[in-house]
């Protein structure tokens, strides 16, 4: 897959309180983060420990708010919907106007991002390729979206959206989702086998599953560390994301 792939984005802001009706600046700050993280131009990529630095990958994806709505009319790519719901879980209610949310735009043309108040400490969730069109996209809580406005530490560097778009492009969690064992895989060859998720800001090396001397690639966007500690996709992950864009998601970004 040569060159860059452009992904038109629609952001659905589903709000009850005025604070949840996030500013355009907060939305723009998130798009800016995506355009760094998926081009490996984020400044903090320099913190990748030397043994892992050769594995960093440029996903060559460029994100932009849509400039047309599905009918072809000029649009700014932001849909704002007032709701009577205090918050949303992972049941996809936010994706339907009939349940207090906002209906998806066609996934063949847009990446749908819903921003709302998520409950229970949930930062975000994503739909992998292969699911229903009406629920396709990612959901992020407003306090974990972008780098300004209501974004709150330690999740105020826009990395929840980066992580969720990784899932949307078929990336698994780097530890293989095996409940802390050493048998699960993320189906990427250049990410070390890792026991369970890392959190906070780990120090290098963090060893599990006999993966020394370099240990876990905890600074990967698909681990569970704080925003300040996740700074890279691997080249193998880029290959997997591109396979998704050449396969199940080939309609978008043409
Ligand atoms: N819990 C979410 C998920 O598994 C997102 C985790 C994002 N982590 C972060 N540091 N922003 O999809
Ligand atoms: Zn995840
Ligand atoms: Ca594991």
Short mmCIF file of C-alpha atoms and ligand atoms in Angstrom, two decimals:
data_model
loop_
_atom_site.label_atom_id
_atom_site.label_comp_id
_atom_site.label_asym_id
_atom_site.label_seq_id
_atom_site.Cartn_x
_atom_site.Cartn_y
_atom_site.Cartn_z
CA UNK A 1 0.00 0.00 0.00
CA UNK A 2 2.09 2.94 -1.23
CA UNK A 3 1.75 6.56 -0.10
CA UNK A 4 -0.66 7.95 2.41
CA UNK A 5 -4.30 7.02 2.86
CA UNK A 6 -6.73 9.83 3.69
CA UNK A 7 -9.50 8.97 6.15
CA UNK A 8 -12.50 11.34 6.29
CA UNK A 9 -13.81 11.61 9.84
CA UNK A 10 -17.20 12.51 11.28
CA UNK A 11 -17.24 13.35 15.00
CA UNK A 12 -20.61 12.87 16.71
CA UNK A 13 -20.68 14.94 19.90
CA UNK A 14 -23.53 13.54 22.03
CA UNK A 15 -23.98 15.77 25.04
CA UNK A 16 -26.23 16.43 28.02
CA UNK A 17 -24.27 18.97 30.07
CA UNK A 18 -22.66 21.98 28.36
CA UNK A 19 -19.21 20.64 29.32
CA UNK A 20 -19.88 17.49 27.31
CA UNK A 21 -20.59 19.63 24.26
CA UNK A 22 -16.86 19.88 23.62
CA UNK A 23 -15.31 22.74 21.70
CA UNK A 24 -14.12 22.73 18.12
CA UNK A 25 -10.63 23.33 19.55
CA UNK A 26 -10.84 20.08 21.51
CA UNK A 27 -11.93 18.21 18.37
CA UNK A 28 -9.17 19.81 16.32
CA UNK A 29 -6.61 18.86 18.98
CA UNK A 30 -7.62 15.22 18.60
CA UNK A 31 -7.32 15.27 14.82
CA UNK A 32 -3.85 16.81 15.22
CA UNK A 33 -2.79 13.98 17.55
CA UNK A 34 -4.02 11.36 15.07
CA UNK A 35 -2.05 13.02 12.29
CA UNK A 36 1.11 12.74 14.37
CA UNK A 37 0.61 9.27 15.84
CA UNK A 38 -0.32 7.64 12.50
CA UNK A 39 2.64 9.29 10.75
CA UNK A 40 5.17 8.60 13.54
CA UNK A 41 5.75 12.35 13.79
CA UNK A 42 4.68 12.59 17.44
CA UNK A 43 7.52 14.29 19.34
CA UNK A 44 7.51 11.76 22.16
CA UNK A 45 8.41 8.91 19.78
CA UNK A 46 11.97 9.89 20.69
CA UNK A 47 11.37 8.25 24.09
CA UNK A 48 11.21 4.76 22.55
CA UNK A 49 14.08 2.75 24.08
CA UNK A 50 16.93 2.17 21.61
CA UNK A 51 16.33 -1.58 21.13
CA UNK A 52 12.75 -0.91 19.98
CA UNK A 53 13.44 2.23 17.93
CA UNK A 54 14.15 0.30 14.68
CA UNK A 55 10.69 -1.30 14.99
CA UNK A 56 8.68 1.94 14.99
CA UNK A 57 6.27 2.19 12.07
CA UNK A 58 4.74 5.03 10.06
CA UNK A 59 1.11 4.04 9.37
CA UNK A 60 0.87 6.66 6.61
CA UNK A 61 -2.69 7.59 7.50
CA UNK A 62 -3.99 11.16 7.28
CA UNK A 63 -7.20 12.10 9.08
CA UNK A 64 -9.42 15.05 8.22
CA UNK A 65 -12.86 16.14 9.33
CA UNK A 66 -15.30 15.47 6.50
CA UNK A 67 -16.12 18.40 4.24
CA UNK A 68 -19.31 16.85 2.82
CA UNK A 69 -22.24 15.11 4.47
CA UNK A 70 -23.53 11.79 3.09
CA UNK A 71 -25.87 13.68 0.75
CA UNK A 72 -22.91 15.60 -0.71
CA UNK A 73 -23.68 18.93 0.90
CA UNK A 74 -20.90 21.02 2.48
CA UNK A 75 -20.42 20.08 6.13
CA UNK A 76 -17.79 20.65 8.84
CA UNK A 77 -17.64 16.99 9.87
CA UNK A 78 -19.02 17.54 13.38
CA UNK A 79 -22.54 16.44 14.35
CA UNK A 80 -23.81 17.76 17.67
CA UNK A 81 -26.75 15.98 19.33
CA UNK A 82 -28.26 16.87 22.69
CA UNK A 83 -29.31 13.83 24.73
CA UNK A 84 -31.30 13.24 27.91
CA UNK A 85 -28.97 10.39 28.89
CA UNK A 86 -26.52 10.96 31.75
CA UNK A 87 -24.00 8.60 30.22
CA UNK A 88 -23.42 5.66 27.90
CA UNK A 89 -21.91 2.20 28.26
CA UNK A 90 -20.49 -0.13 25.63
CA UNK A 91 -23.94 -1.21 24.38
CA UNK A 92 -23.84 1.10 21.31
CA UNK A 93 -26.84 3.21 22.41
CA UNK A 94 -24.78 6.30 21.54
CA UNK A 95 -24.81 5.19 17.89
CA UNK A 96 -28.58 5.47 17.40
CA UNK A 97 -30.79 8.53 17.59
CA UNK A 98 -33.59 6.20 18.75
CA UNK A 99 -31.66 5.58 21.98
CA UNK A 100 -30.45 9.11 22.66
CA UNK A 101 -27.42 9.01 20.38
CA UNK A 102 -26.46 9.95 16.81
CA UNK A 103 -26.79 7.71 13.76
CA UNK A 104 -23.65 6.54 11.95
CA UNK A 105 -22.64 7.99 8.61
CA UNK A 106 -21.81 5.43 5.88
CA UNK A 107 -18.67 3.56 6.83
CA UNK A 108 -17.54 3.24 3.23
CA UNK A 109 -16.89 6.98 3.23
CA UNK A 110 -16.30 7.98 6.86
CA UNK A 111 -14.68 6.92 10.09
CA UNK A 112 -17.39 7.53 12.71
CA UNK A 113 -16.12 8.81 16.07
CA UNK A 114 -18.69 9.26 18.84
CA UNK A 115 -17.68 11.45 21.78
CA UNK A 116 -19.90 11.34 24.85
CA UNK A 117 -19.91 10.73 28.60
CA UNK A 118 -18.98 7.08 29.05
CA UNK A 119 -19.78 5.46 32.40
CA UNK A 120 -17.91 3.12 34.69
CA UNK A 121 -14.46 4.53 33.93
CA UNK A 122 -14.63 3.35 30.32
CA UNK A 123 -12.28 5.47 28.20
CA UNK A 124 -13.36 4.16 24.84
CA UNK A 125 -14.24 1.17 22.73
CA UNK A 126 -14.05 0.20 19.08
CA UNK A 127 -15.69 -2.06 16.54
CA UNK A 128 -13.31 -4.39 14.71
CA UNK A 129 -13.69 -4.91 10.96
CA UNK A 130 -16.47 -7.30 10.01
CA UNK A 131 -19.25 -5.89 12.19
CA UNK A 132 -22.51 -4.13 11.40
CA UNK A 133 -22.41 -0.87 9.43
CA UNK A 134 -24.78 0.90 11.81
CA UNK A 135 -22.36 0.50 14.73
CA UNK A 136 -19.04 0.84 12.88
CA UNK A 137 -16.46 3.21 14.33
CA UNK A 138 -15.04 4.16 17.70
CA UNK A 139 -16.47 5.70 20.87
CA UNK A 140 -14.39 7.86 23.22
CA UNK A 141 -15.32 9.54 26.48
CA UNK A 142 -15.05 13.32 26.23
CA UNK A 143 -12.56 13.50 29.12
CA UNK A 144 -10.18 11.28 27.13
CA UNK A 145 -10.62 13.07 23.81
CA UNK A 146 -8.03 15.49 22.46
CA UNK A 147 -5.56 17.48 24.52
CA UNK A 148 -7.56 20.52 25.68
CA UNK A 149 -11.01 21.42 27.02
CA UNK A 150 -12.42 18.59 29.17
CA UNK A 151 -9.51 16.21 28.47
CA UNK A 152 -8.12 15.13 31.84
CA UNK A 153 -4.79 13.62 32.89
CA UNK A 154 -3.50 10.98 32.56
CA UNK A 155 -5.64 10.54 29.44
CA UNK A 156 -5.31 14.00 27.94
CA UNK A 157 -2.92 13.34 25.08
CA UNK A 158 -5.48 11.96 22.66
CA UNK A 159 -4.13 8.43 22.81
CA UNK A 160 -7.43 6.72 23.62
CA UNK A 161 -8.64 7.62 20.12
CA UNK A 162 -5.33 6.45 18.61
CA UNK A 163 -5.72 3.13 20.47
CA UNK A 164 -9.35 2.68 19.42
CA UNK A 165 -8.59 3.41 15.76
CA UNK A 166 -5.88 0.76 16.06
CA UNK A 167 -8.63 -1.72 16.99
CA UNK A 168 -10.86 -0.38 14.19
CA UNK A 169 -7.99 -1.29 11.83
CA UNK A 170 -7.85 -4.80 13.31
CA UNK A 171 -5.06 -4.41 15.89
CA UNK A 172 -5.39 -6.50 19.04
CA UNK A 173 -4.06 -5.59 22.45
CA UNK A 174 -0.32 -6.14 22.48
CA UNK A 175 -0.47 -8.71 25.29
CA UNK A 176 -2.81 -10.99 23.33
CA UNK A 177 -5.86 -10.74 25.63
CA UNK A 178 -5.13 -14.01 27.38
CA UNK A 179 -5.74 -12.84 30.92
CA UNK A 180 -2.07 -12.47 31.78
CA UNK A 181 -0.80 -15.76 30.37
CA UNK A 182 1.94 -16.16 27.78
CA UNK A 183 -0.09 -18.04 25.18
CA UNK A 184 -2.18 -15.23 23.66
CA UNK A 185 -1.01 -13.43 20.54
CA UNK A 186 -1.69 -10.08 18.90
CA UNK A 187 -0.88 -11.74 15.53
CA UNK A 188 1.98 -9.31 14.95
CA UNK A 189 5.51 -10.72 14.70
CA UNK A 190 7.62 -7.79 15.84
CA UNK A 191 5.81 -7.11 19.12
CA UNK A 192 7.31 -9.22 21.94
CA UNK A 193 5.13 -11.85 23.60
CA UNK A 194 3.77 -10.12 26.71
CA UNK A 195 1.93 -11.41 29.77
CA UNK A 196 -0.77 -8.89 30.61
CA UNK A 197 -1.48 -5.20 30.19
CA UNK A 198 0.89 -2.57 31.57
CA UNK A 199 -0.52 0.54 33.22
CA UNK A 200 0.74 3.92 34.37
CA UNK A 201 4.23 4.86 33.18
CA UNK A 202 6.40 1.71 33.27
CA UNK A 203 10.18 1.83 33.22
CA UNK A 204 12.35 0.02 30.68
CA UNK A 205 12.84 -2.89 30.67
CA UNK A 206 9.62 -4.46 31.96
CA UNK A 207 9.99 -8.21 31.53
CA UNK A 208 7.27 -10.90 31.25
CA UNK A 209 6.93 -14.24 29.47
CA UNK A 210 10.75 -14.65 29.38
CA UNK A 211 10.91 -11.77 26.90
CA UNK A 212 14.17 -10.30 28.22
CA UNK A 213 16.44 -8.50 27.88
CA UNK A 214 14.20 -5.86 26.27
CA UNK A 215 10.91 -7.06 27.72
CA UNK A 216 7.46 -5.73 26.91
CA UNK A 217 6.92 -3.10 24.24
CA UNK A 218 4.82 -1.23 26.83
CA UNK A 219 5.28 2.09 24.99
CA UNK A 220 3.04 0.74 22.20
CA UNK A 221 -0.32 2.40 21.51
CA UNK A 222 -2.02 -0.99 21.96
CA UNK A 223 -0.94 -1.48 25.59
CA UNK A 224 -2.91 0.04 28.52
CA UNK A 225 -0.34 2.55 29.78
CA UNK A 226 -1.07 6.25 30.40
CA UNK A 227 -1.29 8.54 27.38
CA UNK A 228 2.16 9.99 28.10
CA UNK A 229 3.73 6.52 27.96
CA UNK A 230 2.23 5.19 24.70
CA UNK A 231 4.11 6.55 21.71
CA UNK A 232 4.44 4.04 18.85
CA UNK A 233 2.99 1.49 16.47
CA UNK A 234 5.39 -1.20 15.27
CA UNK A 235 6.12 -1.86 11.59
CA UNK A 236 4.32 -5.20 11.94
CA UNK A 237 1.24 -3.43 13.26
CA UNK A 238 1.38 -1.07 10.27
CA UNK A 239 1.41 -4.07 7.92
CA UNK A 240 -1.66 -5.46 9.74
CA UNK A 241 -3.52 -2.12 9.55
CA UNK A 242 -2.75 -1.86 5.84
CA UNK A 243 -4.01 -5.41 5.28
CA UNK A 244 -7.28 -4.25 6.84
CA UNK A 245 -7.38 -1.20 4.54
CA UNK A 246 -6.67 -3.42 1.54
CA UNK A 247 -9.30 -5.95 2.70
CA UNK A 248 -12.38 -5.42 4.84
CA UNK A 249 -12.03 -1.63 4.88
CA UNK A 250 -10.95 -1.13 1.26
CA UNK A 251 -13.88 1.15 0.49
CA UNK A 252 -12.66 3.98 2.72
CA UNK A 253 -9.72 6.20 1.86
CA UNK A 254 -9.86 5.79 -1.90
N1 LIG B 1 -9.80 0.64 27.60
C1 LIG B 1 -9.83 1.07 26.26
C2 LIG B 1 -9.72 -0.11 25.27
O1 LIG B 1 -9.34 -1.21 25.59
C3 LIG B 1 -8.83 2.18 25.95
C4 LIG B 1 -7.54 2.26 26.66
C5 LIG B 1 -6.81 3.53 26.26
N2 LIG B 1 -5.62 3.81 27.04
C6 LIG B 1 -5.07 5.04 27.15
N3 LIG B 1 -3.97 5.21 27.83
N4 LIG B 1 -5.59 6.09 26.60
O2 LIG B 1 -10.05 -0.01 24.11
ZN1 LIG B 2 -8.22 -1.64 23.59
CA1 LIG B 3 -0.30 -12.64 26.98
#
